[in-house]
Amino acid sequence: MRVFLTGSTGFIGSHIVPELIARGHQVLGLTRSDGGAKALADAGAVAHRGDIEDLDSLRAGVDACDAVIHTAFDHNFAHFVENCRKDSRAITALGSALEGSDRPIVITSSTAMGSVKPGAPAVEDCFDPNHLNPRVASELAGRALSERGVNVSVVRLSQIHDTRKQGLVTDVIELARKAGVSAYVGAGLNRWSATHVTDAALLFRLALERHEAGARYHATAEEGIVFRDIAEAVGESLNVPVKSMSEDEAKLHFTWLAAFTTKDMSASSVLTQERLGWQSSGPGLLADIAAMAHADA
């Protein structure tokens, strides 16, 4: 297939490109810059100049391809609500160009959308359209397209990591670096799920090739890592002390991230593994945090 990939030079997208090409697919990658175009060419892909806010460029990319993977997302959390709305508009534009065909689109969401109840792992077959997390807008847009006959599936992300980036843990690390202390809240027993970036890229490829309309998959290799263990790994990697904080102290230390650091963000991928035969092979999150200092050296 010729695949239109948004976010093609981003953290996950740049790993999806070689994953697709190695399986014989062609990649048309969305990029805004000359540097992005060169990176795509060097990887064996073709650049498509545009932007996720340039809806005409999105539709033109779709028209030139057999399938779509949408991973582009603005991760500026200061404008998270608007960025989720922006993603919804992009998904709607991409899907509108697919109407009347069976060409598949794989969109991206968060495993938080599969939350059943507090403290229980999120599951693939659960979706609450009234979820309070603004990222629900992405799946609502996908569901609206499905109702119009578009072949939409969803890959939901845990904390996607390597030794350079670790999802929200990247921000945890940066705050610990600046403050000189790695923190967790209370007993720190809430859990976060995680997946190595190469395993996430594999999952996107498998989901695309399966092109099962309405399917949801979880990029979750580790179902639940205790947050205190994450804080301790960060402290050891940065050689800073590890401290339990009260919720009031945590609000000052973690700022905007405090809303996440007490949450249980565990997720199951049992159904994903059964349906796609997906198996993780990359390092775990704590191993990548431990290796982070050596990667920076």
Short mmCIF file of C-alpha atoms in Angstrom, two decimals, residues 75-279:
data_model
loop_
_atom_site.label_atom_id
_atom_site.label_comp_id
_atom_site.label_asym_id
_atom_site.label_seq_id
_atom_site.Cartn_x
_atom_site.Cartn_y
_atom_site.Cartn_z
CA HIS A 75 1.83 18.20 22.51
CA ASN A 76 1.85 21.71 23.98
CA PHE A 77 -0.13 20.96 27.14
CA ALA A 78 -0.64 24.64 27.84
CA HIS A 79 -3.17 24.50 24.99
CA PHE A 80 -4.26 20.89 25.40
CA VAL A 81 -7.99 21.42 24.95
CA GLU A 82 -7.57 23.38 21.72
CA ASN A 83 -4.98 20.91 20.46
CA CYS A 84 -7.49 18.09 20.95
CA ARG A 85 -10.04 20.08 18.96
CA LYS A 86 -7.41 20.64 16.30
CA ASP A 87 -6.84 16.88 16.15
CA SER A 88 -10.57 16.31 15.77
CA ARG A 89 -10.68 18.68 12.80
CA ALA A 90 -7.70 16.95 11.19
CA ILE A 91 -9.27 13.50 11.63
CA THR A 92 -12.53 14.73 10.12
CA ALA A 93 -10.70 16.17 7.11
CA LEU A 94 -8.64 13.01 6.56
CA GLY A 95 -11.70 10.82 6.86
CA SER A 96 -13.84 12.95 4.56
CA ALA A 97 -11.39 12.22 1.74
CA LEU A 98 -11.84 8.48 2.39
CA GLU A 99 -15.62 8.40 2.19
CA GLY A 100 -17.03 6.07 -0.43
CA SER A 101 -14.02 3.74 -0.29
CA ASP A 102 -12.74 0.98 1.98
CA ARG A 103 -9.32 2.64 2.31
CA PRO A 104 -8.40 2.40 6.03
CA ILE A 105 -7.34 5.12 8.43
CA VAL A 106 -5.65 4.45 11.76
CA ILE A 107 -5.99 7.32 14.22
CA THR A 108 -4.23 7.88 17.54
CA SER A 109 -5.69 8.26 21.01
CA SER A 110 -4.81 7.58 24.65
CA THR A 111 -5.34 4.41 26.65
CA ALA A 112 -7.13 6.67 29.15
CA MET A 113 -10.13 6.46 26.80
CA GLY A 114 -10.49 2.78 27.72
CA SER A 115 -10.74 3.39 31.46
CA VAL A 116 -13.45 1.24 33.06
CA LYS A 117 -13.21 2.54 36.64
CA PRO A 118 -10.54 4.17 38.84
CA GLY A 119 -7.70 1.79 39.64
CA ALA A 120 -8.65 -0.78 36.98
CA PRO A 121 -6.61 -1.22 33.79
CA ALA A 122 -8.07 0.42 30.69
CA VAL A 123 -9.36 -2.07 28.11
CA GLU A 124 -9.73 -1.89 24.34
CA ASP A 125 -13.46 -2.52 24.08
CA CYS A 126 -14.38 0.28 26.48
CA PHE A 127 -15.05 3.83 25.27
CA ASP A 128 -16.87 6.50 27.23
CA PRO A 129 -17.97 9.26 24.83
CA ASN A 130 -18.48 11.52 27.86
CA HIS A 131 -14.93 11.07 29.15
CA LEU A 132 -13.61 14.23 30.83
CA ASN A 133 -10.19 13.95 29.17
CA PRO A 134 -10.23 16.38 26.19
CA ARG A 135 -8.51 13.70 24.06
CA VAL A 136 -11.94 12.10 23.77
CA ALA A 137 -12.44 14.49 20.83
CA SER A 138 -10.15 12.33 18.67
CA GLU A 139 -12.19 9.17 19.17
CA LEU A 140 -15.47 11.03 18.82
CA ALA A 141 -14.29 12.30 15.44
CA GLY A 142 -13.30 8.77 14.47
CA ARG A 143 -16.65 7.38 15.57
CA ALA A 144 -18.51 10.01 13.51
CA LEU A 145 -16.49 8.93 10.46
CA SER A 146 -17.28 5.27 11.16
CA GLU A 147 -20.97 6.12 11.15
CA ARG A 148 -20.44 7.56 7.66
CA GLY A 149 -18.90 4.29 6.46
CA VAL A 150 -15.20 5.18 6.77
CA ASN A 151 -12.89 2.32 7.79
CA VAL A 152 -11.48 3.74 11.04
CA SER A 153 -9.42 1.96 13.70
CA VAL A 154 -7.69 3.42 16.75
CA VAL A 155 -4.30 2.88 18.36
CA ARG A 156 -4.31 4.11 21.94
CA LEU A 157 -0.96 5.06 23.42
CA SER A 158 0.56 4.42 26.84
CA GLN A 159 3.82 6.20 27.80
CA ILE A 160 5.86 5.64 24.64
CA HIS A 161 9.57 5.59 25.33
CA ASP A 162 13.17 5.04 24.40
CA THR A 163 16.27 6.53 26.03
CA ARG A 164 15.50 10.01 24.64
CA LYS A 165 11.77 10.39 25.25
CA GLN A 166 9.38 8.71 27.63
CA GLY A 167 5.94 10.29 27.17
CA LEU A 168 4.87 12.21 30.28
CA VAL A 169 7.86 10.69 32.09
CA THR A 170 10.05 13.02 30.01
CA ASP A 171 8.46 15.91 31.89
CA VAL A 172 8.84 14.10 35.22
CA ILE A 173 12.55 13.75 34.46
CA GLU A 174 12.96 17.39 33.45
CA LEU A 175 11.23 18.61 36.63
CA ALA A 176 13.47 16.37 38.74
CA ARG A 177 16.53 17.71 36.93
CA LYS A 178 15.53 21.32 37.60
CA ALA A 179 14.43 20.83 41.20
CA GLY A 180 17.25 18.48 42.18
CA VAL A 181 14.76 15.98 43.59
CA SER A 182 12.67 13.17 42.07
CA ALA A 183 9.20 13.11 43.58
CA TYR A 184 6.12 10.95 43.92
CA VAL A 185 2.87 11.66 45.76
CA GLY A 186 1.99 9.92 49.01
CA ALA A 187 2.87 6.23 48.80
CA GLY A 188 3.25 6.56 45.01
CA LEU A 189 1.38 3.33 44.33
CA ASN A 190 -0.60 4.56 41.32
CA ARG A 191 0.47 2.82 38.11
CA TRP A 192 1.38 3.95 34.59
CA SER A 193 1.51 1.73 31.51
CA ALA A 194 4.27 1.95 28.92
CA THR A 195 5.55 0.69 25.56
CA HIS A 196 8.84 1.01 23.72
CA VAL A 197 8.57 3.18 20.61
CA THR A 198 9.59 0.39 18.22
CA ASP A 199 6.80 -1.80 19.58
CA ALA A 200 4.34 1.05 19.11
CA ALA A 201 5.46 1.45 15.48
CA LEU A 202 4.93 -2.27 14.90
CA LEU A 203 1.43 -2.01 16.33
CA PHE A 204 0.48 0.81 13.96
CA ARG A 205 1.63 -1.29 11.01
CA LEU A 206 -0.29 -4.36 12.16
CA ALA A 207 -3.44 -2.31 12.77
CA LEU A 208 -3.19 -0.81 9.29
CA GLU A 209 -2.73 -4.18 7.60
CA ARG A 210 -5.62 -5.69 9.56
CA HIS A 211 -7.84 -2.67 8.65
CA GLU A 212 -10.68 -3.87 10.84
CA ALA A 213 -13.27 -1.10 10.97
CA GLY A 214 -14.06 0.09 14.48
CA ALA A 215 -11.20 -1.79 16.16
CA ARG A 216 -9.31 -0.30 19.09
CA TYR A 217 -5.81 -1.40 20.10
CA HIS A 218 -3.62 -0.61 23.10
CA ALA A 219 0.08 0.11 22.72
CA THR A 220 0.81 -1.34 26.16
CA ALA A 221 3.74 -3.63 26.79
CA GLU A 222 3.88 -3.03 30.56
CA GLU A 223 0.42 -2.88 32.08
CA GLY A 224 1.18 -1.01 35.26
CA ILE A 225 4.49 0.35 36.58
CA VAL A 226 4.25 1.77 40.11
CA PHE A 227 4.89 5.52 39.95
CA ARG A 228 7.22 5.36 42.95
CA ASP A 229 9.41 2.95 40.97
CA ILE A 230 9.49 5.45 38.12
CA ALA A 231 10.52 8.24 40.52
CA GLU A 232 13.23 6.04 42.03
CA ALA A 233 14.59 5.14 38.59
CA VAL A 234 14.66 8.84 37.67
CA GLY A 235 16.42 9.70 40.92
CA GLU A 236 19.06 7.03 40.37
CA SER A 237 19.62 8.05 36.74
CA LEU A 238 20.00 11.74 37.63
CA ASN A 239 21.77 11.06 40.94
CA VAL A 240 19.25 13.15 42.89
CA PRO A 241 17.30 12.24 46.06
CA VAL A 242 13.84 10.68 45.85
CA LYS A 243 11.06 12.17 47.98
CA SER A 244 7.43 11.51 48.80
CA MET A 245 5.36 14.70 48.64
CA SER A 246 1.93 15.66 49.87
CA GLU A 247 -0.63 16.63 47.26
CA ASP A 248 -0.11 20.32 48.08
CA GLU A 249 3.67 19.99 47.71
CA ALA A 250 3.20 18.04 44.49
CA LYS A 251 1.12 20.83 42.95
CA LEU A 252 4.07 23.19 43.37
CA HIS A 253 6.66 20.67 42.19
CA PHE A 254 4.82 19.11 39.26
CA THR A 255 2.74 22.20 38.24
CA TRP A 256 0.48 21.16 35.30
CA LEU A 257 1.72 17.58 35.55
CA ALA A 258 0.29 17.22 39.07
CA ALA A 259 -3.07 16.31 37.56
CA PHE A 260 -1.47 13.14 36.16
CA THR A 261 1.01 12.10 38.85
CA THR A 262 -1.66 10.79 41.25
CA LYS A 263 -3.72 9.06 38.57
CA ASP A 264 -3.68 5.36 37.85
CA MET A 265 -3.00 5.12 34.12
CA SER A 266 -2.63 1.37 33.81
CA ALA A 267 -3.90 -0.38 30.68
CA SER A 268 -4.32 -3.89 29.36
CA SER A 269 -3.33 -5.02 25.87
CA VAL A 270 -4.63 -8.60 26.15
CA LEU A 271 -7.19 -8.13 23.38
CA THR A 272 -4.67 -6.33 21.17
CA GLN A 273 -2.24 -9.22 21.47
CA GLU A 274 -4.96 -11.77 20.75
CA ARG A 275 -6.36 -9.94 17.73
CA LEU A 276 -3.13 -8.86 16.05
CA GLY A 277 -0.55 -11.28 17.36
CA TRP A 278 1.34 -8.22 18.61
CA GLN A 279 4.19 -8.97 21.01
#
